[in-house]
Short mmCIF file of N, CA and C in Angstrom, two decimals:
data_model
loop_
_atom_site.label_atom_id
_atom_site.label_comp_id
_atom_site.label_asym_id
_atom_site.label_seq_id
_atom_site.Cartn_x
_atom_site.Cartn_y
_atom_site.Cartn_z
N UNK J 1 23.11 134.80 199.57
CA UNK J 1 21.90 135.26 198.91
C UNK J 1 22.30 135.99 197.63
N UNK J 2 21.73 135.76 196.77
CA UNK J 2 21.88 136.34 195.24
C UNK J 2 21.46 138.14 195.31
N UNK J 3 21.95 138.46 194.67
CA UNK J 3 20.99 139.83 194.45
C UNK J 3 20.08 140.34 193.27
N UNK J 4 19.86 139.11 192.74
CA UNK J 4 19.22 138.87 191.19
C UNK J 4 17.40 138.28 192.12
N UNK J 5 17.28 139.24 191.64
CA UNK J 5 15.28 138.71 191.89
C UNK J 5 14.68 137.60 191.04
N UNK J 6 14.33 136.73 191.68
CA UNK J 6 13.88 135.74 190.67
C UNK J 6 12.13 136.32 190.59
N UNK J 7 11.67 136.17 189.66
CA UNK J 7 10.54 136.51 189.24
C UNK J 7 9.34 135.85 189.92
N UNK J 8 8.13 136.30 190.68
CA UNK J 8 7.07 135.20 191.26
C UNK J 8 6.77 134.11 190.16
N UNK J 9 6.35 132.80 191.21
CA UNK J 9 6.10 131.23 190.58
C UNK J 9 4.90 131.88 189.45
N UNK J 10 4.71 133.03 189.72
CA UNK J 10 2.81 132.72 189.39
C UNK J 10 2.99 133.99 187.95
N UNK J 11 4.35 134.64 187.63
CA UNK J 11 4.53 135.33 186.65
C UNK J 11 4.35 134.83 185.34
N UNK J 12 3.62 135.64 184.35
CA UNK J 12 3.45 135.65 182.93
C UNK J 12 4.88 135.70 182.15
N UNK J 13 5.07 135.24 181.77
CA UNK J 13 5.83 135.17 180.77
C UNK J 13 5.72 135.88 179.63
N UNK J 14 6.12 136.71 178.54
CA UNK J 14 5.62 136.51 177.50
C UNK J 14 6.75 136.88 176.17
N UNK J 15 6.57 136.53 174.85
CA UNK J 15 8.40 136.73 174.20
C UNK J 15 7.47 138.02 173.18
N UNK J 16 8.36 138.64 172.94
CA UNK J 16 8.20 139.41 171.70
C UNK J 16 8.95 138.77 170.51
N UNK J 17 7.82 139.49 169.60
CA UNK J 17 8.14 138.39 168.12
C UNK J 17 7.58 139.90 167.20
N UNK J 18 8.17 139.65 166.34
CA UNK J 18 8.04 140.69 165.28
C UNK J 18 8.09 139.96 163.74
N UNK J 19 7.34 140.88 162.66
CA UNK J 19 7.38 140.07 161.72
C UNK J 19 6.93 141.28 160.44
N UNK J 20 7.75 141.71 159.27
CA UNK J 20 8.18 142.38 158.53
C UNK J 20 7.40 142.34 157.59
N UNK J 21 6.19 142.82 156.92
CA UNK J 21 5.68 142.36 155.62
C UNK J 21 6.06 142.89 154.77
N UNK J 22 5.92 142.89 153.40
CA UNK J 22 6.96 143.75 152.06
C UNK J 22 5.90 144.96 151.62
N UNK J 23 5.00 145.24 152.45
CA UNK J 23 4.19 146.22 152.53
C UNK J 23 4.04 147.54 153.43
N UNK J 24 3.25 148.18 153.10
CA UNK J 24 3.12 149.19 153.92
C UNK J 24 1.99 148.74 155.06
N UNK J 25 2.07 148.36 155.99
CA UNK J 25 0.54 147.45 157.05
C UNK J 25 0.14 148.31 157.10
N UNK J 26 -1.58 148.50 156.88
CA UNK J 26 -2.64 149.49 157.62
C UNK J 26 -3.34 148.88 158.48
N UNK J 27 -3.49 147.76 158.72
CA UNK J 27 -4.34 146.93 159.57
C UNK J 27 -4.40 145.67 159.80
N UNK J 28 -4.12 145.47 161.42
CA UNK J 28 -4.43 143.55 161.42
C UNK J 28 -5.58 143.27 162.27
N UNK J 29 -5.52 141.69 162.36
CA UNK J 29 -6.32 141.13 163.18
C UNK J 29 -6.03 140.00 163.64
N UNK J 30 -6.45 139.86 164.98
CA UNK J 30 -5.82 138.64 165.74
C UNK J 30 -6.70 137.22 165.86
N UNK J 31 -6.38 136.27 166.29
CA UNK J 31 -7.33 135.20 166.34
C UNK J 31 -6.90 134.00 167.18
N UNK J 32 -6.08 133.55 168.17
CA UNK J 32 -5.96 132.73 168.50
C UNK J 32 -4.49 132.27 168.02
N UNK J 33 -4.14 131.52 167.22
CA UNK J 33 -2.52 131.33 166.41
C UNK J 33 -2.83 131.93 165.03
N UNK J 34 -3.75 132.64 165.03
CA UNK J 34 -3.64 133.30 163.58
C UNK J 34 -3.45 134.80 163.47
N UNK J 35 -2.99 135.54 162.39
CA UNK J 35 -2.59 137.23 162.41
C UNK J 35 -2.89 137.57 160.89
N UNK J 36 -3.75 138.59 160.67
CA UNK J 36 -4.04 138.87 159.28
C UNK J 36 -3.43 140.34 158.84
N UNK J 37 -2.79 140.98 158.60
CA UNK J 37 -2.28 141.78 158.16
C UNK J 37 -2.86 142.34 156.58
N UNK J 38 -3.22 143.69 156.76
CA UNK J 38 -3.48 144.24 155.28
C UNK J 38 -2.42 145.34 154.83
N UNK J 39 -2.77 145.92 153.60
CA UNK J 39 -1.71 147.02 153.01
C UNK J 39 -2.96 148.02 152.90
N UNK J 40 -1.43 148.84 152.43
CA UNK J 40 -2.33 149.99 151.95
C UNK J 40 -1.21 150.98 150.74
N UNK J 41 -1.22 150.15 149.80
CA UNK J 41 -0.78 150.92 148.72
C UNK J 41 -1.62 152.05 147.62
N UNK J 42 -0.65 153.43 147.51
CA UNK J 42 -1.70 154.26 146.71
C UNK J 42 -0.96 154.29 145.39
N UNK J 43 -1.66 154.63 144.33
CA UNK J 43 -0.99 154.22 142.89
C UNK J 43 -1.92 153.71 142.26
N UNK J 44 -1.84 153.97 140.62
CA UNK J 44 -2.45 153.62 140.04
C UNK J 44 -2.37 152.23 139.78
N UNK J 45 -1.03 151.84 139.97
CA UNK J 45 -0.52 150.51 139.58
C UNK J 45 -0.22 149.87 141.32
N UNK J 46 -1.07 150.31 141.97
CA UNK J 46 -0.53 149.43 143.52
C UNK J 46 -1.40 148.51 143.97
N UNK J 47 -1.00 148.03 144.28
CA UNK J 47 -1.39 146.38 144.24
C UNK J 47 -1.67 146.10 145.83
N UNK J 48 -2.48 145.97 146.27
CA UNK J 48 -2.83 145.37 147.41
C UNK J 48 -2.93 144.16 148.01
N UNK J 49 -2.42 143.70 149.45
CA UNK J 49 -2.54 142.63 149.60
C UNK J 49 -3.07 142.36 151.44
N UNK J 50 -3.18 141.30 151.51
CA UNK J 50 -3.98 140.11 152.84
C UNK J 50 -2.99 139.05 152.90
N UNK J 51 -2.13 139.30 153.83
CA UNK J 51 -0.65 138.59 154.41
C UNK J 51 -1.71 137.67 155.70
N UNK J 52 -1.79 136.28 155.41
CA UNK J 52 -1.99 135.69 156.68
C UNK J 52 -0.29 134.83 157.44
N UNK J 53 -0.63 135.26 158.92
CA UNK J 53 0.10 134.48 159.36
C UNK J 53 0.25 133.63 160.72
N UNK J 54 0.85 133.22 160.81
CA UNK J 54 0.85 131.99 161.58
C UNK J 54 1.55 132.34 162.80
N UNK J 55 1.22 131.20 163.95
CA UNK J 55 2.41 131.64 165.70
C UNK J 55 2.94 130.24 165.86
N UNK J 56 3.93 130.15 165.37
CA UNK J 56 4.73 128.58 165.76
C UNK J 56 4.95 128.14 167.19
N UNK J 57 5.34 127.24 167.39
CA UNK J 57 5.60 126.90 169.09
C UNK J 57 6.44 127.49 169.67
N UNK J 58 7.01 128.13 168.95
CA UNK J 58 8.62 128.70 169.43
C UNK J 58 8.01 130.51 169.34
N UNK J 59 6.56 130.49 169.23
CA UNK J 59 6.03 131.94 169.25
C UNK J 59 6.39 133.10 168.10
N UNK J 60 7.06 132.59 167.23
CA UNK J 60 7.88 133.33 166.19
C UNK J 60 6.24 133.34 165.24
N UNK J 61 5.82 134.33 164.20
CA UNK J 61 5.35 134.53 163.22
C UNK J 61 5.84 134.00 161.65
N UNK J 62 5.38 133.66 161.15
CA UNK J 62 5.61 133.37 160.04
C UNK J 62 4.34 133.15 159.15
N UNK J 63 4.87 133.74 157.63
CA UNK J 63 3.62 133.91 156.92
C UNK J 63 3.48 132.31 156.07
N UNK J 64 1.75 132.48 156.25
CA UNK J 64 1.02 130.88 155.79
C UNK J 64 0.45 130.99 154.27
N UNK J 65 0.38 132.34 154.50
CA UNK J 65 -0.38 132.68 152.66
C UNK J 65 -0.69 134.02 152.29
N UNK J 66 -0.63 134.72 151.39
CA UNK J 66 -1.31 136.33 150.87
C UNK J 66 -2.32 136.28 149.47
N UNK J 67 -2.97 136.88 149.84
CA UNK J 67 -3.71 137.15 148.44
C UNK J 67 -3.68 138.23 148.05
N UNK J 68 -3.66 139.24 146.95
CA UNK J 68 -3.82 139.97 146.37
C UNK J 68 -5.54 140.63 146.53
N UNK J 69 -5.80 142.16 146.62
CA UNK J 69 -7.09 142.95 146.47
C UNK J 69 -6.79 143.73 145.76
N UNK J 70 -7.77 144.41 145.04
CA UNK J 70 -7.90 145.44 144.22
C UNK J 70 -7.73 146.69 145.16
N UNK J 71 -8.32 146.93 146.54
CA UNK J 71 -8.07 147.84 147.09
C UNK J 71 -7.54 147.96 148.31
N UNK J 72 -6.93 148.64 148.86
CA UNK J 72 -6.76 148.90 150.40
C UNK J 72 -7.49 148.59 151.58
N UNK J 73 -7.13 147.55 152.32
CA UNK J 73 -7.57 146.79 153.30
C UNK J 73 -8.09 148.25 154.71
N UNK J 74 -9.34 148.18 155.01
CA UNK J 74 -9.54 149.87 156.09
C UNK J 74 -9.19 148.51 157.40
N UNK J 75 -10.01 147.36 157.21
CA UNK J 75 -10.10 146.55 158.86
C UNK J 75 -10.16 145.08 158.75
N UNK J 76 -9.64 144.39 159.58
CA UNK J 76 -9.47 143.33 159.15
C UNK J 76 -10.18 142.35 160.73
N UNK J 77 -10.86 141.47 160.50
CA UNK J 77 -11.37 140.45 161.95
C UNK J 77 -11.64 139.52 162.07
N UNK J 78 -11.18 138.82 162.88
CA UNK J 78 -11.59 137.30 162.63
C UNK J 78 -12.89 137.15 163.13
N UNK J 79 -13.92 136.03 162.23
CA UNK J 79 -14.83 135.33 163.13
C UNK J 79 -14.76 135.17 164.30
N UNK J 80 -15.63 135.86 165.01
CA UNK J 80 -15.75 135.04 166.85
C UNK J 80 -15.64 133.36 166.78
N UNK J 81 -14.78 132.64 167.55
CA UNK J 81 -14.98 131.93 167.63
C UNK J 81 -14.68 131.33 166.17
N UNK J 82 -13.41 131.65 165.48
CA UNK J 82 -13.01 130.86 164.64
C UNK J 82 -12.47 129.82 164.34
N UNK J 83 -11.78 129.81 165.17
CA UNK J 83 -11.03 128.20 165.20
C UNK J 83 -9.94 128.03 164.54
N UNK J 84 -9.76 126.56 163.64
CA UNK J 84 -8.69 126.56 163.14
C UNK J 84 -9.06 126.91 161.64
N UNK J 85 -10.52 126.83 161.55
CA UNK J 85 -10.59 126.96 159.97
C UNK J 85 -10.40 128.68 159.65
N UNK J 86 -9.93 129.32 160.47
CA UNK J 86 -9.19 130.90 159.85
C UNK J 86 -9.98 131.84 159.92
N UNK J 87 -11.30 131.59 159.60
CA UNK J 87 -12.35 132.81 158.95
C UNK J 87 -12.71 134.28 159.22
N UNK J 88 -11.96 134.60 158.27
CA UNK J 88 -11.99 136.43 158.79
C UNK J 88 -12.59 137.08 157.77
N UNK J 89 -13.11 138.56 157.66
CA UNK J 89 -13.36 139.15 157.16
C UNK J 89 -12.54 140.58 156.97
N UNK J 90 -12.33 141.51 156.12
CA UNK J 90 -11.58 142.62 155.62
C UNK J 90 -12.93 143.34 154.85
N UNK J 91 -12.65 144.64 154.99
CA UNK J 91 -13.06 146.14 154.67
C UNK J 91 -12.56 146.51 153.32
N UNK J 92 -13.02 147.18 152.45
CA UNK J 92 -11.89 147.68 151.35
C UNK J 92 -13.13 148.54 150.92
N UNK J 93 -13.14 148.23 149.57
CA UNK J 93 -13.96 148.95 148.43
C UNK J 93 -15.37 148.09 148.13
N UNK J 94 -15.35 146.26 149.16
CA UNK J 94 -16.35 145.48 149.21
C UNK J 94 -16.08 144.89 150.84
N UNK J 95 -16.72 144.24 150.90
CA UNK J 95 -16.71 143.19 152.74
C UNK J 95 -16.55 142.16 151.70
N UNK J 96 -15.50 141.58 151.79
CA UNK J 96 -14.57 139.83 152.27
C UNK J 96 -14.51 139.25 152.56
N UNK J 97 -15.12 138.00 152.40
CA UNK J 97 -15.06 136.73 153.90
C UNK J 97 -14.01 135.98 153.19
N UNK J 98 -12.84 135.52 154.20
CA UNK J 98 -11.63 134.60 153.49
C UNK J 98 -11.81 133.37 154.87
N UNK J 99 -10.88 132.21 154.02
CA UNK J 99 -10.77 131.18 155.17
C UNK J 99 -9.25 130.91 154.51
N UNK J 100 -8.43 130.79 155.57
CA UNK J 100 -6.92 130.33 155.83
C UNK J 100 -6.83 128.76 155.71
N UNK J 101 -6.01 128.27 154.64
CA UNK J 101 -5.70 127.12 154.53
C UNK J 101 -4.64 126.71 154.98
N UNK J 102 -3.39 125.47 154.60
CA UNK J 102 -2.51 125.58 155.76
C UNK J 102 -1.15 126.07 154.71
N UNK J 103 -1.54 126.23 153.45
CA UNK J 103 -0.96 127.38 152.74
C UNK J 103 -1.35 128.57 152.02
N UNK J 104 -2.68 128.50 152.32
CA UNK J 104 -3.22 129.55 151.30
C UNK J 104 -4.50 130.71 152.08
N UNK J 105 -4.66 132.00 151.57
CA UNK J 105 -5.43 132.44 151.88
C UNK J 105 -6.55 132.21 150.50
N UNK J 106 -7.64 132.19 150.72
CA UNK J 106 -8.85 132.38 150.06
C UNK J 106 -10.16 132.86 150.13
N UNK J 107 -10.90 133.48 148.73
CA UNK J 107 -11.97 134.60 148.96
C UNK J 107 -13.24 133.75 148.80
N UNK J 108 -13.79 133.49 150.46
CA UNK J 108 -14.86 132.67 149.70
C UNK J 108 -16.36 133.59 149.58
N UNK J 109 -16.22 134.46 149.76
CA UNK J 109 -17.52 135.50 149.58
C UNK J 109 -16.98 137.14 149.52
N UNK J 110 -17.47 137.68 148.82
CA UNK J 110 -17.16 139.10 148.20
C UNK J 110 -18.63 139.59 147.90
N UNK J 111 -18.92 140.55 149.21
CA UNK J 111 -19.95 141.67 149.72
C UNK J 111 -19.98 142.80 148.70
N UNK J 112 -20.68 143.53 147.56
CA UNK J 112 -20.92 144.85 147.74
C UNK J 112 -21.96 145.52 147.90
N UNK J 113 -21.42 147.08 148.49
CA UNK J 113 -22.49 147.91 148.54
C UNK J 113 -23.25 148.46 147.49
N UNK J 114 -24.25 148.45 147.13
CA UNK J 114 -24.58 148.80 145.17
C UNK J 114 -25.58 149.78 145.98
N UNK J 115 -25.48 150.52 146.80
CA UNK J 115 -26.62 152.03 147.45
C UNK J 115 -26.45 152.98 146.25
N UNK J 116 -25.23 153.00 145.66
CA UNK J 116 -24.73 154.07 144.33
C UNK J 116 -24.63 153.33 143.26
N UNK J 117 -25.00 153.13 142.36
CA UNK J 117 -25.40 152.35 141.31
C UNK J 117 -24.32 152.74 140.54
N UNK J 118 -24.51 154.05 140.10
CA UNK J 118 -24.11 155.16 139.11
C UNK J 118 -22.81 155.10 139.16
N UNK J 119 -22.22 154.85 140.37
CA UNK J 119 -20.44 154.67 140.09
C UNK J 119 -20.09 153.11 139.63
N UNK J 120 -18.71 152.83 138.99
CA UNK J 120 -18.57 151.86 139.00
C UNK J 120 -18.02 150.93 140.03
N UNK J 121 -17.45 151.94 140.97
CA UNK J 121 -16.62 151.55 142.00
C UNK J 121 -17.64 151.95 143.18
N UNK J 122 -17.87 150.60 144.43
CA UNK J 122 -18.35 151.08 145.40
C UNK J 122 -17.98 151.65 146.45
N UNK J 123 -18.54 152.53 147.08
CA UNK J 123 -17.93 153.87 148.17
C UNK J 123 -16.61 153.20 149.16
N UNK J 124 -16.18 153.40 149.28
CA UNK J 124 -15.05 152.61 150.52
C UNK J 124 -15.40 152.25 151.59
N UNK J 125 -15.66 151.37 152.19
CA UNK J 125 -15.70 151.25 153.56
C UNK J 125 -14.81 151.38 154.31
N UNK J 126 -15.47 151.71 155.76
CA UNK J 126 -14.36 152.19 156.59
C UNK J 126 -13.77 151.43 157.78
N UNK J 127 -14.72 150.29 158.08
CA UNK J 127 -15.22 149.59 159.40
C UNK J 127 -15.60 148.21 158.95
N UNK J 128 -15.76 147.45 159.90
CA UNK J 128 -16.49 146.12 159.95
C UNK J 128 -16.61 145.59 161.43
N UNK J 129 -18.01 145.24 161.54
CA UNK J 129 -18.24 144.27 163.11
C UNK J 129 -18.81 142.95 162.84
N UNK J 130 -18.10 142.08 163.88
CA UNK J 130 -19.13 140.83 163.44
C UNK J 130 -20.42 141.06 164.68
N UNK J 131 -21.58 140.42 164.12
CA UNK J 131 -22.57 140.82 165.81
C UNK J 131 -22.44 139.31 166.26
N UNK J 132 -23.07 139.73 167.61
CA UNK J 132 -22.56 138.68 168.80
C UNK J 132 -23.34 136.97 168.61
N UNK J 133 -24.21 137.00 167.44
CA UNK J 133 -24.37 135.46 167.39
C UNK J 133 -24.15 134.99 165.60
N UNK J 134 -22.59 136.01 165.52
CA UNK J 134 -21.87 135.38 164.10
C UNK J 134 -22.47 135.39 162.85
N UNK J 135 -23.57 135.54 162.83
CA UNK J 135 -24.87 135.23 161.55
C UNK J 135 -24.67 136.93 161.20
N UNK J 136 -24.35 137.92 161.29
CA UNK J 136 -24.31 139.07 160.67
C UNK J 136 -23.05 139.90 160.92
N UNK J 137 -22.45 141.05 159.78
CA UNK J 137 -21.64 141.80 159.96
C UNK J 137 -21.90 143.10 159.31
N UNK J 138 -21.69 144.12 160.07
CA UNK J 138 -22.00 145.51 159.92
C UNK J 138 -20.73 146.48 159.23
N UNK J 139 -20.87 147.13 158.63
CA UNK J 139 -19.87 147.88 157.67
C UNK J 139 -20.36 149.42 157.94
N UNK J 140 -19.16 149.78 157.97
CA UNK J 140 -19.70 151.42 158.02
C UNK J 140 -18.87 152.00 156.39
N UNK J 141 -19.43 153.43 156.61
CA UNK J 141 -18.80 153.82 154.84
C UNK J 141 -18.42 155.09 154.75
N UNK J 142 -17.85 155.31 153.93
CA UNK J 142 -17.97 157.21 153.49
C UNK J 142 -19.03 157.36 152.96
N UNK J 143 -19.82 156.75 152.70
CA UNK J 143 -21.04 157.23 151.84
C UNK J 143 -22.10 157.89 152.72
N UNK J 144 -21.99 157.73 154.44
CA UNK J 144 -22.45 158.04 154.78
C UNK J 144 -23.70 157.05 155.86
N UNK J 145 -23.41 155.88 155.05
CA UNK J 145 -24.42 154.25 155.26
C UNK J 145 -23.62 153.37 156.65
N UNK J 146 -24.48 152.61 156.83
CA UNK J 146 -24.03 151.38 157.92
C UNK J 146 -25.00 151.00 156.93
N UNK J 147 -24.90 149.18 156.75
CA UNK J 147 -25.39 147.70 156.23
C UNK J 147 -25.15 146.93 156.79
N UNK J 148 -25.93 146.35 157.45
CA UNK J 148 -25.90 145.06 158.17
C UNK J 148 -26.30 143.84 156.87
N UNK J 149 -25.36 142.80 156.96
CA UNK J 149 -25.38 142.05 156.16
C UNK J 149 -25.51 140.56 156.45
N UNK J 150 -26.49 139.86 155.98
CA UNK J 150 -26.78 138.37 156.49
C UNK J 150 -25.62 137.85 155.95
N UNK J 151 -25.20 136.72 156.74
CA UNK J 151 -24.01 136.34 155.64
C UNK J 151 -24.11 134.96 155.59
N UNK J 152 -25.66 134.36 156.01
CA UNK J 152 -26.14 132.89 155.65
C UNK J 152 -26.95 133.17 154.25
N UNK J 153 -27.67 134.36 153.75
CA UNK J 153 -28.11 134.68 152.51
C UNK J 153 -27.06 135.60 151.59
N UNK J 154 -25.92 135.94 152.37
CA UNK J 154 -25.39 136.47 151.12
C UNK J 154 -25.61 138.12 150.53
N UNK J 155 -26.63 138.61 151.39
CA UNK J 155 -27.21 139.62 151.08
C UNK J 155 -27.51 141.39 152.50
N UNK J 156 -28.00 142.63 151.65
CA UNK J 156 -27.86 143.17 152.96
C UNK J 156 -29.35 142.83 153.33
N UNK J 157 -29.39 142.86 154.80
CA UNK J 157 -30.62 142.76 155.37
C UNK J 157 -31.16 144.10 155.88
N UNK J 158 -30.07 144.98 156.07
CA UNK J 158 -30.72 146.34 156.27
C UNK J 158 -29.30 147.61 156.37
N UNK J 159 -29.73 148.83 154.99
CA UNK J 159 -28.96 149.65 155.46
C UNK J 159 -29.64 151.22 155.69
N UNK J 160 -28.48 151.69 156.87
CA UNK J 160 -29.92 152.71 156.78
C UNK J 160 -28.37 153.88 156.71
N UNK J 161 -29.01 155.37 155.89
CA UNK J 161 -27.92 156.40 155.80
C UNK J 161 -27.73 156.79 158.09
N UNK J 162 -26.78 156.80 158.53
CA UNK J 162 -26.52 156.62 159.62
C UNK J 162 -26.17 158.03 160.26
N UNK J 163 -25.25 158.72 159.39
CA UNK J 163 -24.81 160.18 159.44
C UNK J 163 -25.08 160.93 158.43
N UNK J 164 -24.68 162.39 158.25
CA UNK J 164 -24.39 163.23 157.59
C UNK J 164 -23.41 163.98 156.91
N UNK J 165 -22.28 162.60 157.36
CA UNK J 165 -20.63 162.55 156.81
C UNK J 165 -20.69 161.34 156.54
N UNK J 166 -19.30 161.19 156.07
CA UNK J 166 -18.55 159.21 155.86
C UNK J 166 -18.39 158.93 157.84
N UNK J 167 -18.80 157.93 157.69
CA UNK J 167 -19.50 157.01 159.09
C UNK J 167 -17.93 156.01 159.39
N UNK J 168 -16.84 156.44 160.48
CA UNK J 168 -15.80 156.06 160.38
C UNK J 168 -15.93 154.52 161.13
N UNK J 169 -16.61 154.71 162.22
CA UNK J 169 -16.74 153.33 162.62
C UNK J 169 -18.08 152.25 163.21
N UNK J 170 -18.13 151.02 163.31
CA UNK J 170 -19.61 150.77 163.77
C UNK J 170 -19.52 149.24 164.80
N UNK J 171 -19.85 148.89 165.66
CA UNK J 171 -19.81 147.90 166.68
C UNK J 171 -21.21 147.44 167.23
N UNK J 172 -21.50 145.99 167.21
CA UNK J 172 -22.67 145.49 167.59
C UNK J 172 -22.52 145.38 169.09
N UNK J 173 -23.90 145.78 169.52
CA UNK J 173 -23.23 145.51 171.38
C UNK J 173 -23.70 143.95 171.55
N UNK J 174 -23.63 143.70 172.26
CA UNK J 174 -23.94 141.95 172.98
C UNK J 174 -25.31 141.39 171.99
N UNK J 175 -26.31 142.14 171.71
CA UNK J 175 -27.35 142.08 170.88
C UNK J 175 -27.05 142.10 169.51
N UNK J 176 -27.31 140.66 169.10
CA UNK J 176 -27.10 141.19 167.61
C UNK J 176 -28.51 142.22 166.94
N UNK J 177 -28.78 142.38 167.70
CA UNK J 177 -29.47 143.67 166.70
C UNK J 177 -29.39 145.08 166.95
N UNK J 178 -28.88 144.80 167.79
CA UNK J 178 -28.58 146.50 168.40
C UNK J 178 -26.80 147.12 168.22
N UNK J 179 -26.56 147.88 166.81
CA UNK J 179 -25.45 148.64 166.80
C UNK J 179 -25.13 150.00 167.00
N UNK J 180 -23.89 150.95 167.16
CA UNK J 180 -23.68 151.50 167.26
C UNK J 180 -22.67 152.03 166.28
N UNK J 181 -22.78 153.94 165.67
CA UNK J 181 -21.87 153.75 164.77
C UNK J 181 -20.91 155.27 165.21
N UNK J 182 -19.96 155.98 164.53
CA UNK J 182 -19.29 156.94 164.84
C UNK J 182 -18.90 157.45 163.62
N UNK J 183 -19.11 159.35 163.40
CA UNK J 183 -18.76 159.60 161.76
C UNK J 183 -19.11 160.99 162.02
#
């Protein structure tokens, strides 16, 4: 008899894989064989970026594409139910919708909040949810706001001031119309 335990028939397996970006990461998001990674550089001259990447058969990571942002990525998520066409969304200084190509990341819609006119730059967001039948995503802010945003028109459908501080986070429950926020 051995004295080495063989592991039950019915055990998980699983490998660790690690994967280095040339950034500082503040935030990812998972999806199935996909991983979105953001930065968070401060500087006048810092350059931000959206590292997508990939899970090979051999479970290893490797990056498929990055794009460049003007600002610091707060959250990053994939579409429910994305698939292979990638589609995630990111937080910054606007809401992001990108789709992953099989080399490239790309911005195919760019959200802002215009509640403050008067600045040129809009308030930061802090958060993002998708709600549970995909057709809307909710943003929370320092400004103090949650916006729920159609994202078959392109537009917000409703924001209402939520707190009496910057509003750190916000989640749709099973209802897409019913959210919840924290701030």
């Amino acid at each position: 008899m051995s004295d080495e335990l063989e592991p039950p028939v019915n055990a998980v397996q699983s490998a660790k894989t690690s994967y280095q970006p040339s950034f500082f990461a503040n935030t990812l998001g998972w999806s199935g064989t996909h991983c979105a990674v953001g930065s968070f550089e401060k500087g006048e001259n810092a350059q931000n970026k959206v590292e997508v990447l990939g899970l090979d058969e051999k479970r290893q990571l490797y990056k498929r594409g990055e794009a460049n942002v003007p600002f610091p990525v707060t959250k990053i998520m994939y579409a429910p139910r994305s698939g292979e066409d990638g589609l995630f969304a990111t937080a910054g200084h606007t809401l992001q919708l990108w789709k992953t190509t099989d080399s490239a990341v790309e911005c195919v819609k760019t959200l802002t909040n215009t509640r403050n006119s008067r600045n040129s730059t809009p308030p930061p967001l802090t958060s993002l949810d998708w709600s549970s039948d995909h057709n809307k995503i909710g943003t929370s802010s320092i400004d103090t706001t949650c916006t729920i945003w159609n994202l078959e028109l392109g537009k917000v459908e409703t924001q209402l001031i939520a707190h009496d501080k910057a509003v750190f986070d916000i989640a749709f429950s099973n209802n897409a119309n019913l959210f919840a926020s924290v701030g």
